[in-house]
PDB file of C-alpha atoms and ligand atoms in Angstrom:
ATOM      1  CA  MET A 741      11.550 -86.429 -53.048  1.00 66.00           C
ATOM      2  CA  GLY A 742      12.218 -83.554 -51.167  1.00 89.00           C
ATOM      3  CA  SER A 743      14.897 -81.149 -51.238  1.00 97.00           C
ATOM      4  CA  THR A 744      18.946 -81.884 -51.903  1.00 98.00           C
ATOM      5  CA  LEU A 745      19.298 -81.243 -48.198  1.00 98.00           C
ATOM      6  CA  GLU A 746      16.914 -83.455 -47.582  1.00 97.00           C
ATOM      7  CA  ARG A 747      18.179 -86.491 -48.789  1.00 97.00           C
ATOM      8  CA  LEU A 748      21.336 -86.031 -47.387  1.00 98.00           C
ATOM      9  CA  PHE A 749      19.738 -86.994 -44.160  1.00 98.00           C
ATOM     10  CA  ALA A 750      18.045 -90.393 -44.046  1.00 97.00           C
ATOM     11  CA  LYS A 751      17.814 -90.732 -40.323  1.00 96.00           C
ATOM     12  CA  ALA A 752      17.003 -86.956 -39.431  1.00 96.00           C
ATOM     13  CA  SER A 753      13.244 -86.213 -38.613  1.00 95.00           C
ATOM     14  CA  TYR A 754      13.896 -82.044 -40.360  1.00 98.00           C
ATOM     15  CA  ALA A 755      15.337 -80.198 -42.360  1.00 98.00           C
ATOM     16  CA  ALA A 756      15.141 -76.754 -43.467  1.00 97.00           C
ATOM     17  CA  GLU A 757      17.322 -73.925 -45.796  1.00 97.00           C
ATOM     18  CA  ALA A 758      17.012 -70.126 -45.742  1.00 98.00           C
ATOM     19  CA  GLU A 759      18.502 -66.755 -46.611  1.00 98.00           C
ATOM     20  CA  PRO A 760      19.598 -65.374 -43.933  1.00 98.00           C
ATOM     21  CA  ARG A 761      17.923 -62.203 -42.024  1.00 98.00           C
ATOM     22  CA  LEU A 762      16.973 -59.796 -39.504  1.00 98.00           C
ATOM     23  CA  VAL A 763      14.689 -61.577 -37.079  1.00 98.00           C
ATOM     24  CA  ASP A 764      15.962 -60.435 -33.689  1.00 98.00           C
ATOM     25  CA  GLU A 765      11.965 -59.434 -32.420  1.00 98.00           C
ATOM     26  CA  GLN A 766      11.860 -63.692 -32.647  1.00 98.00           C
ATOM     27  CA  LEU A 767      14.657 -64.603 -30.736  1.00 98.00           C
ATOM     28  CA  PHE A 768      14.450 -65.866 -27.217  1.00 98.00           C
ATOM     29  CA  ASP A 769      16.080 -63.905 -23.830  1.00 98.00           C
ATOM     30  CA  ALA A 770      19.028 -66.113 -23.745  1.00 98.00           C
ATOM     31  CA  GLU A 771      19.532 -66.298 -27.909  1.00 98.00           C
ATOM     32  CA  TRP A 772      19.548 -62.763 -27.827  1.00 98.00           C
ATOM     33  CA  ASP A 773      21.458 -62.322 -24.429  1.00 98.00           C
ATOM     34  CA  TYR A 774      24.171 -64.557 -26.604  1.00 98.00           C
ATOM     35  CA  ILE A 775      23.979 -63.212 -29.746  1.00 98.00           C
ATOM     36  CA  LYS A 776      22.771 -58.715 -29.336  1.00 98.00           C
ATOM     37  CA  ASN A 777      26.326 -57.516 -29.910  1.00 98.00           C
ATOM     38  CA  ALA A 778      27.618 -59.076 -32.893  1.00 98.00           C
ATOM     39  CA  VAL A 779      27.381 -57.522 -36.754  1.00 98.00           C
ATOM     40  CA  PRO A 780      24.031 -57.639 -38.307  1.00 98.00           C
ATOM     41  CA  LYS A 781      25.335 -60.582 -40.426  1.00 98.00           C
ATOM     42  CA  ARG A 782      26.192 -62.634 -38.012  1.00 98.00           C
ATOM     43  CA  ARG A 783      22.529 -62.093 -35.819  1.00 98.00           C
ATOM     44  CA  ALA A 784      21.032 -63.009 -39.595  1.00 98.00           C
ATOM     45  CA  GLU A 785      22.115 -66.161 -39.642  1.00 98.00           C
ATOM     46  CA  PHE A 786      22.035 -66.545 -35.708  1.00 98.00           C
ATOM     47  CA  GLY A 787      18.518 -65.752 -35.573  1.00 98.00           C
ATOM     48  CA  THR A 788      17.427 -67.736 -39.226  1.00 98.00           C
ATOM     49  CA  ALA A 789      18.428 -71.131 -38.154  1.00 98.00           C
ATOM     50  CA  ARG A 790      16.885 -70.392 -34.660  1.00 98.00           C
ATOM     51  CA  VAL A 791      13.661 -69.548 -36.605  1.00 98.00           C
ATOM     52  CA  CYS A 792      13.837 -72.577 -38.673  1.00 98.00           C
ATOM     53  CA  ALA A 793      15.110 -75.056 -35.546  1.00 98.00           C
ATOM     54  CA  ARG A 794      11.501 -73.941 -33.831  1.00 98.00           C
ATOM     55  CA  ARG A 795       9.566 -74.714 -37.056  1.00 98.00           C
ATOM     56  CA  GLY A 796      11.590 -78.044 -36.769  1.00 98.00           C
ATOM     57  CA  PHE A 797      10.587 -78.431 -33.220  1.00 98.00           C
ATOM     58  CA  ALA A 798       6.995 -77.880 -34.378  1.00 98.00           C
ATOM     59  CA  ALA A 799       6.904 -79.947 -37.076  1.00 97.00           C
ATOM     60  CA  MET A 800       8.433 -82.633 -34.548  1.00 97.00           C
ATOM     61  CA  GLY A 801       5.603 -82.280 -32.348  1.00 97.00           C
ATOM     62  CA  LEU A 802       7.444 -80.169 -29.703  1.00 98.00           C
ATOM     63  CA  PRO A 803       7.186 -77.067 -27.888  1.00 97.00           C
ATOM     64  CA  PRO A 804       9.619 -74.087 -28.402  1.00 97.00           C
ATOM     65  CA  PHE A 805      12.763 -74.321 -27.023  1.00 98.00           C
ATOM     66  CA  ALA A 806      15.939 -71.519 -26.912  1.00 98.00           C
ATOM     67  CA  VAL A 807      19.022 -72.683 -28.988  1.00 98.00           C
ATOM     68  CA  VAL A 808      21.606 -71.071 -27.070  1.00 98.00           C
ATOM     69  CA  PRO A 809      25.882 -72.425 -28.024  1.00 98.00           C
ATOM     70  CA  GLY A 810      27.279 -74.103 -25.266  1.00 96.00           C
ATOM     71  CA  GLY A 811      30.816 -72.372 -24.349  1.00 93.00           C
ATOM     72  CA  ASP A 812      32.150 -74.218 -26.964  1.00 95.00           C
ATOM     73  CA  GLY A 813      30.275 -72.759 -29.998  1.00 96.00           C
ATOM     74  CA  ALA A 814      27.988 -76.552 -30.650  1.00 98.00           C
ATOM     75  CA  PRO A 815      24.105 -75.624 -29.753  1.00 98.00           C
ATOM     76  CA  VAL A 816      22.120 -76.820 -27.171  1.00 98.00           C
ATOM     77  CA  TRP A 817      19.435 -78.760 -28.473  1.00 98.00           C
ATOM     78  CA  PRO A 818      16.000 -79.885 -26.121  1.00 98.00           C
ATOM     79  CA  PRO A 819      16.192 -83.212 -24.878  1.00 97.00           C
ATOM     80  CA  GLY A 820      15.421 -85.955 -27.407  1.00 97.00           C
ATOM     81  CA  VAL A 821      16.504 -83.783 -29.807  1.00 98.00           C
ATOM     82  CA  VAL A 822      19.935 -84.219 -31.884  1.00 98.00           C
ATOM     83  CA  GLY A 823      20.777 -80.654 -34.620  1.00 98.00           C
ATOM     84  CA  SER A 824      23.121 -79.423 -36.947  1.00 98.00           C
ATOM     85  CA  ILE A 825      23.216 -75.538 -38.384  1.00 98.00           C
ATOM     86  CA  SER A 826      25.280 -74.116 -40.714  1.00 98.00           C
ATOM     87  CA  HIS A 827      25.418 -70.818 -42.644  1.00 98.00           C
ATOM     88  CA  THR A 828      27.484 -69.290 -45.479  1.00 98.00           C
ATOM     89  CA  ALA A 829      27.021 -66.608 -48.098  1.00 97.00           C
ATOM     90  CA  GLY A 830      22.807 -65.775 -48.470  1.00 97.00           C
ATOM     91  CA  TYR A 831      22.156 -69.456 -46.436  1.00 98.00           C
ATOM     92  CA  CYS A 832      21.456 -70.552 -43.391  1.00 98.00           C
ATOM     93  CA  ALA A 833      20.488 -74.701 -42.996  1.00 98.00           C
ATOM     94  CA  VAL A 834      19.242 -76.404 -40.039  1.00 98.00           C
ATOM     95  CA  VAL A 835      18.959 -80.132 -39.260  1.00 98.00           C
ATOM     96  CA  LEU A 836      17.076 -81.973 -36.971  1.00 98.00           C
ATOM     97  CA  GLY A 837      16.728 -86.128 -35.769  1.00 98.00           C
ATOM     98  CA  ARG A 838      15.434 -87.881 -32.651  1.00 98.00           C
ATOM     99  CA  ASP A 839      17.946 -89.110 -30.569  1.00 97.00           C
ATOM    100  CA  SER A 840      16.043 -91.911 -30.621  1.00 97.00           C
ATOM    101  CA  LEU A 841      16.673 -92.871 -34.354  1.00 97.00           C
ATOM    102  CA  VAL A 842      19.911 -91.386 -34.617  1.00 98.00           C
ATOM    103  CA  ARG A 843      22.852 -90.200 -32.273  1.00 98.00           C
ATOM    104  CA  SER A 844      24.275 -87.429 -33.861  1.00 98.00           C
ATOM    105  CA  VAL A 845      24.268 -85.248 -36.777  1.00 98.00           C
ATOM    106  CA  GLY A 846      26.419 -82.996 -38.554  1.00 98.00           C
ATOM    107  CA  LEU A 847      25.875 -80.591 -41.395  1.00 98.00           C
ATOM    108  CA  ASP A 848      28.451 -78.362 -43.325  1.00 98.00           C
ATOM    109  CA  VAL A 849      27.448 -75.835 -46.734  1.00 98.00           C
ATOM    110  CA  GLU A 850      29.921 -74.297 -48.163  1.00 98.00           C
ATOM    111  CA  THR A 851      30.023 -71.710 -51.170  1.00 98.00           C
ATOM    112  CA  LEU A 852      31.938 -73.057 -54.257  1.00 98.00           C
ATOM    113  CA  GLN A 853      35.079 -70.484 -54.825  1.00 93.00           C
ATOM    114  CA  GLU A 854      38.370 -69.865 -55.114  1.00 85.00           C
ATOM    115  CA  LEU A 855      40.303 -70.952 -52.183  1.00 83.00           C
ATOM    116  CA  GLU A 856      43.391 -69.029 -51.283  1.00 83.00           C
ATOM    117  CA  PRO A 857      46.422 -71.188 -52.502  1.00 76.00           C
ATOM    118  CA  GLY A 858      48.217 -72.851 -49.870  1.00 87.00           C
ATOM    119  CA  LEU A 859      44.811 -73.941 -48.096  1.00 90.00           C
ATOM    120  CA  ALA A 860      44.782 -77.529 -49.995  1.00 93.00           C
ATOM    121  CA  ASP A 861      47.919 -78.451 -48.015  1.00 93.00           C
ATOM    122  CA  ALA A 862      46.205 -77.189 -44.463  1.00 95.00           C
ATOM    123  CA  ILE A 863      42.526 -78.904 -45.784  1.00 96.00           C
ATOM    124  CA  LEU A 864      44.118 -82.431 -47.185  1.00 97.00           C
ATOM    125  CA  THR A 865      46.030 -85.115 -46.137  1.00 97.00           C
ATOM    126  CA  PRO A 866      49.208 -86.374 -48.931  1.00 96.00           C
ATOM    127  CA  ALA A 867      46.743 -88.939 -50.276  1.00 97.00           C
ATOM    128  CA  GLU A 868      43.858 -87.065 -50.661  1.00 97.00           C
ATOM    129  CA  ARG A 869      46.193 -84.146 -52.145  1.00 96.00           C
ATOM    130  CA  ALA A 870      47.128 -86.902 -54.657  1.00 96.00           C
ATOM    131  CA  TRP A 871      43.133 -87.881 -55.403  1.00 97.00           C
ATOM    132  CA  VAL A 872      42.271 -84.597 -56.192  1.00 96.00           C
ATOM    133  CA  GLY A 873      45.280 -84.088 -58.186  1.00 94.00           C
ATOM    134  CA  ALA A 874      44.209 -87.050 -60.139  1.00 96.00           C
ATOM    135  CA  GLN A 875      40.722 -85.272 -60.920  1.00 96.00           C
ATOM    136  CA  PRO A 876      39.799 -83.437 -64.021  1.00 95.00           C
ATOM    137  CA  ARG A 877      41.774 -80.102 -62.987  1.00 93.00           C
ATOM    138  CA  SER A 878      38.041 -77.763 -64.209  1.00 94.00           C
ATOM    139  CA  ARG A 879      36.211 -80.095 -61.085  1.00 94.00           C
ATOM    140  CA  GLN A 880      40.080 -79.957 -58.618  1.00 94.00           C
ATOM    141  CA  ALA A 881      38.717 -76.367 -56.804  1.00 94.00           C
ATOM    142  CA  ASP A 882      35.062 -77.281 -56.434  1.00 96.00           C
ATOM    143  CA  LEU A 883      36.315 -81.207 -54.571  1.00 96.00           C
ATOM    144  CA  LEU A 884      38.947 -79.237 -52.337  1.00 96.00           C
ATOM    145  CA  ILE A 885      35.412 -77.419 -51.132  1.00 97.00           C
ATOM    146  CA  ALA A 886      34.191 -80.365 -50.795  1.00 98.00           C
ATOM    147  CA  PHE A 887      36.720 -82.378 -49.031  1.00 98.00           C
ATOM    148  CA  PHE A 888      36.494 -78.910 -46.566  1.00 97.00           C
ATOM    149  CA  SER A 889      33.089 -79.445 -46.090  1.00 98.00           C
ATOM    150  CA  ALA A 890      32.953 -82.944 -45.515  1.00 98.00           C
ATOM    151  CA  LYS A 891      35.804 -82.964 -42.785  1.00 98.00           C
ATOM    152  CA  GLU A 892      33.667 -80.349 -41.145  1.00 98.00           C
ATOM    153  CA  ALA A 893      30.577 -82.268 -41.858  1.00 98.00           C
ATOM    154  CA  TYR A 894      32.177 -85.082 -39.809  1.00 98.00           C
ATOM    155  CA  TYR A 895      33.964 -82.316 -37.034  1.00 98.00           C
ATOM    156  CA  LYS A 896      29.496 -81.421 -36.421  1.00 98.00           C
ATOM    157  CA  CYS A 897      28.822 -85.318 -36.283  1.00 98.00           C
ATOM    158  CA  GLN A 898      31.296 -86.421 -33.530  1.00 98.00           C
ATOM    159  CA  TYR A 899      31.604 -83.569 -31.240  1.00 98.00           C
ATOM    160  CA  PRO A 900      28.561 -83.783 -29.534  1.00 97.00           C
ATOM    161  CA  LEU A 901      29.575 -87.503 -28.786  1.00 97.00           C
ATOM    162  CA  THR A 902      33.367 -86.974 -28.117  1.00 97.00           C
ATOM    163  CA  ARG A 903      34.125 -83.259 -27.592  1.00 97.00           C
ATOM    164  CA  ALA A 904      37.225 -83.761 -29.369  1.00 97.00           C
ATOM    165  CA  PHE A 905      38.875 -81.005 -31.286  1.00 97.00           C
ATOM    166  CA  LEU A 906      40.169 -82.465 -34.837  1.00 98.00           C
ATOM    167  CA  GLU A 907      42.298 -80.756 -36.820  1.00 97.00           C
ATOM    168  CA  PHE A 908      41.930 -81.274 -40.990  1.00 98.00           C
ATOM    169  CA  GLY A 909      44.593 -83.808 -40.897  1.00 97.00           C
ATOM    170  CA  ASP A 910      43.680 -86.040 -38.460  1.00 98.00           C
ATOM    171  CA  VAL A 911      40.375 -86.963 -40.906  1.00 98.00           C
ATOM    172  CA  GLU A 912      40.750 -88.839 -44.173  1.00 98.00           C
ATOM    173  CA  LEU A 913      38.615 -88.931 -46.589  1.00 98.00           C
ATOM    174  CA  GLU A 914      37.537 -91.316 -49.620  1.00 98.00           C
ATOM    175  CA  LEU A 915      35.452 -89.370 -51.576  1.00 97.00           C
ATOM    176  CA  LEU A 916      32.959 -91.233 -53.994  1.00 97.00           C
ATOM    177  CA  PRO A 917      31.625 -88.290 -56.493  1.00 94.00           C
ATOM    178  CA  ASP A 918      29.404 -90.686 -58.848  1.00 93.00           C
ATOM    179  CA  LEU A 919      27.650 -92.284 -55.642  1.00 96.00           C
ATOM    180  CA  GLY A 920      27.188 -88.688 -53.576  1.00 98.00           C
ATOM    181  CA  ARG A 921      28.928 -89.995 -50.923  1.00 98.00           C
ATOM    182  CA  PHE A 922      31.996 -89.991 -48.345  1.00 98.00           C
ATOM    183  CA  ILE A 923      33.622 -91.743 -46.117  1.00 98.00           C
ATOM    184  CA  ALA A 924      35.372 -89.748 -42.791  1.00 98.00           C
ATOM    185  CA  THR A 925      37.888 -91.902 -40.998  1.00 98.00           C
ATOM    186  CA  ALA A 926      39.513 -89.684 -38.011  1.00 98.00           C
ATOM    187  CA  ARG A 927      42.874 -90.883 -37.189  1.00 95.00           C
ATOM    188  CA  VAL A 928      43.178 -90.158 -33.280  1.00 95.00           C
ATOM    189  CA  PRO A 929      43.701 -92.243 -30.377  1.00 93.00           C
ATOM    190  CA  GLY A 930      40.771 -92.704 -28.017  1.00 92.00           C
ATOM    191  CA  LEU A 931      37.723 -92.060 -30.073  1.00 96.00           C
ATOM    192  CA  PRO A 932      35.211 -94.346 -29.933  1.00 96.00           C
ATOM    193  CA  ARG A 933      35.047 -97.215 -33.553  1.00 95.00           C
ATOM    194  CA  ASP A 934      31.941 -96.430 -34.131  1.00 96.00           C
ATOM    195  CA  VAL A 935      32.142 -92.639 -34.315  1.00 98.00           C
ATOM    196  CA  ALA A 936      36.012 -92.648 -35.657  1.00 98.00           C
ATOM    197  CA  ARG A 937      34.470 -94.595 -39.210  1.00 98.00           C
ATOM    198  CA  LEU A 938      31.602 -92.388 -40.336  1.00 98.00           C
ATOM    199  CA  GLU A 939      29.813 -92.478 -44.098  1.00 98.00           C
ATOM    200  CA  GLY A 940      28.384 -89.623 -45.401  1.00 98.00           C
ATOM    201  CA  THR A 941      26.763 -87.982 -48.266  1.00 98.00           C
ATOM    202  CA  PHE A 942      27.345 -84.332 -50.517  1.00 98.00           C
ATOM    203  CA  ALA A 943      26.093 -82.909 -53.065  1.00 98.00           C
ATOM    204  CA  PHE A 944      26.464 -79.668 -55.554  1.00 98.00           C
ATOM    205  CA  GLU A 945      23.473 -77.264 -55.750  1.00 98.00           C
ATOM    206  CA  ASP A 946      23.308 -73.748 -56.618  1.00 97.00           C
ATOM    207  CA  GLY A 947      27.034 -72.823 -56.549  1.00 98.00           C
ATOM    208  CA  ARG A 948      27.351 -74.009 -53.063  1.00 98.00           C
ATOM    209  CA  VAL A 949      28.012 -77.880 -51.906  1.00 98.00           C
ATOM    210  CA  LEU A 950      25.744 -79.576 -49.011  1.00 98.00           C
ATOM    211  CA  CYS A 951      27.460 -82.304 -46.762  1.00 98.00           C
ATOM    212  CA  GLY A 952      25.964 -84.478 -44.366  1.00 98.00           C
ATOM    213  CA  VAL A 953      26.912 -86.814 -41.686  1.00 98.00           C
ATOM    214  CA  GLU A 954      24.815 -88.794 -39.455  1.00 98.00           C
ATOM    215  CA  LEU A 955      25.854 -91.986 -36.611  1.00 97.00           C
ATOM    216  CA  ALA A 956      22.511 -94.006 -36.433  1.00 93.00           C
TER     217      ALA A 956
HETATM  218  C1  COA B1080      32.553 -75.189 -35.387  1.00 95.42           C
HETATM  219  C2  COA B1080      32.956 -75.122 -37.334  1.00 95.42           C
HETATM  220  C3  COA B1080      33.070 -76.742 -37.926  1.00 95.42           C
HETATM  221  C4  COA B1080      31.850 -74.556 -38.050  1.00 95.42           C
HETATM  222  O1  COA B1080      32.038 -74.583 -38.988  1.00 95.42           O
HETATM  223  P1  COA B1080      32.083 -72.846 -39.896  1.00 95.42           P
HETATM  224  O2  COA B1080      31.858 -73.478 -41.210  1.00 95.42           O
HETATM  225  O3  COA B1080      33.346 -72.156 -39.610  1.00 95.42           O
HETATM  226  O4  COA B1080      30.719 -72.536 -39.819  1.00 95.42           O
HETATM  227  P2  COA B1080      28.444 -73.108 -40.379  1.00 95.42           P
HETATM  228  O5  COA B1080      28.289 -71.893 -40.392  1.00 95.42           O
HETATM  229  O6  COA B1080      28.953 -74.480 -40.973  1.00 95.42           O
HETATM  230  O7  COA B1080      28.331 -73.186 -38.665  1.00 95.42           O
HETATM  231  C5  COA B1080      28.800 -72.819 -37.412  1.00 95.42           C
HETATM  232  C6  COA B1080      27.791 -73.489 -36.343  1.00 95.42           C
HETATM  233  O8  COA B1080      28.330 -74.739 -36.288  1.00 95.42           O
HETATM  234  C7  COA B1080      28.017 -75.185 -35.180  1.00 95.42           C
HETATM  235  N1  COA B1080      29.210 -75.689 -34.224  1.00 95.42           N
HETATM  236  C8  COA B1080      29.243 -74.684 -33.602  1.00 95.42           C
HETATM  237  N2  COA B1080      30.730 -74.965 -32.986  1.00 95.42           N
HETATM  238  C9  COA B1080      30.211 -76.637 -33.228  1.00 95.42           C
HETATM  239  C10 COA B1080      31.127 -77.973 -32.270  1.00 95.42           C
HETATM  240  N3  COA B1080      31.985 -78.071 -31.677  1.00 95.42           N
HETATM  241  N4  COA B1080      30.441 -79.049 -33.062  1.00 95.42           N
HETATM  242  C11 COA B1080      29.239 -78.872 -33.433  1.00 95.42           C
HETATM  243  N5  COA B1080      28.297 -77.991 -34.060  1.00 95.42           N
HETATM  244  C12 COA B1080      29.124 -76.446 -33.743  1.00 95.42           C
HETATM  245  C13 COA B1080      26.836 -73.763 -34.317  1.00 95.42           C
HETATM  246  O9  COA B1080      25.794 -74.156 -34.944  1.00 95.42           O
HETATM  247  C14 COA B1080      27.305 -72.838 -35.462  1.00 95.42           C
HETATM  248  O10 COA B1080      26.424 -72.220 -35.789  1.00 95.42           O
HETATM  249  P3  COA B1080      25.440 -70.987 -34.375  1.00 95.42           P
HETATM  250  O11 COA B1080      26.951 -70.632 -34.224  1.00 95.42           O
HETATM  251  O12 COA B1080      24.615 -70.399 -35.503  1.00 95.42           O
HETATM  252  O13 COA B1080      24.661 -71.982 -33.456  1.00 95.42           O
HETATM  253  C15 COA B1080      34.165 -74.432 -37.764  1.00 95.42           C
HETATM  254  O14 COA B1080      34.554 -72.982 -37.010  1.00 95.42           O
HETATM  255  C16 COA B1080      35.501 -74.818 -36.209  1.00 95.42           C
HETATM  256  O15 COA B1080      35.675 -74.453 -35.161  1.00 95.42           O
HETATM  257  N6  COA B1080      36.009 -75.981 -36.794  1.00 95.42           N
HETATM  258  C17 COA B1080      37.847 -76.378 -35.700  1.00 95.42           C
HETATM  259  C18 COA B1080      37.785 -78.191 -36.302  1.00 95.42           C
HETATM  260  C19 COA B1080      37.879 -77.999 -37.315  1.00 95.42           C
HETATM  261  O16 COA B1080      37.371 -77.852 -38.714  1.00 95.42           O
HETATM  262  N7  COA B1080      38.540 -78.820 -37.959  1.00 95.42           N
HETATM  263  C20 COA B1080      38.612 -79.514 -39.328  1.00 95.42           C
HETATM  264  C21 COA B1080      37.310 -80.447 -39.318  1.00 95.42           C
HETATM  265  S1  COA B1080      37.997 -82.487 -38.761  1.00 95.42           S
END
């Protein structure tokens, strides 16, 4: 059956999650140069993601590779590989795929917590706000975070293909909670049609929401 994380991605080759810990000594020089001045918490999440990614490369029969963020923060993957990284409190996850099977992947994980009042207005479009408002009150806070995370996962999936910066209001979601699926539609001019509308999957687990988007 695999983990909940693995089940979010039908076409990816590898998905792993880990508790962040300091692994400075396992970083490659280029990774260390990038992260060495960061606080330990950030070094732990950055490093743990790299260790997970390298386990994935090995599982895929690929050699080790230094995963360094580009100038825009998006990770640069080895040739032939697509991937995505997410961190939240006490948790780090990586998903990898072969570009012959999947053109891009986006992963986002968020801790379920009360968001500051007013954040809903920043995250949700008017139609989404109406939909969330019609759900049972006890579910609304978690669903709001699911919207946030699903939009981040969509953003991470589309970005390597388009290099487009999107605001939350640029992306409209239809969330299908019973199916654990969502449809994300970006309403901005110029995005290729096959990128502008993508299906995603989500699941609640262990006080978090996990969201995945793949473009085959
Ligand atoms: C990049 C961004 C999506 C990261 O999301 P987050 O929830 O803050 O943080 P996460 O821990 O889940 O993800 C961090 C990882 O995202 C990846 N990432 C950063 N920029 C990225 C980009 N442009 N495209 C794809 N992945 C990116 C990195 O791998 C990073 O981990 P690393 O620094 O260890 O390599 C977010 O910080 C951001 O810049 N958002 C702006 C755009 C946006 O959110 N628009 C609204 C949604 S449409």
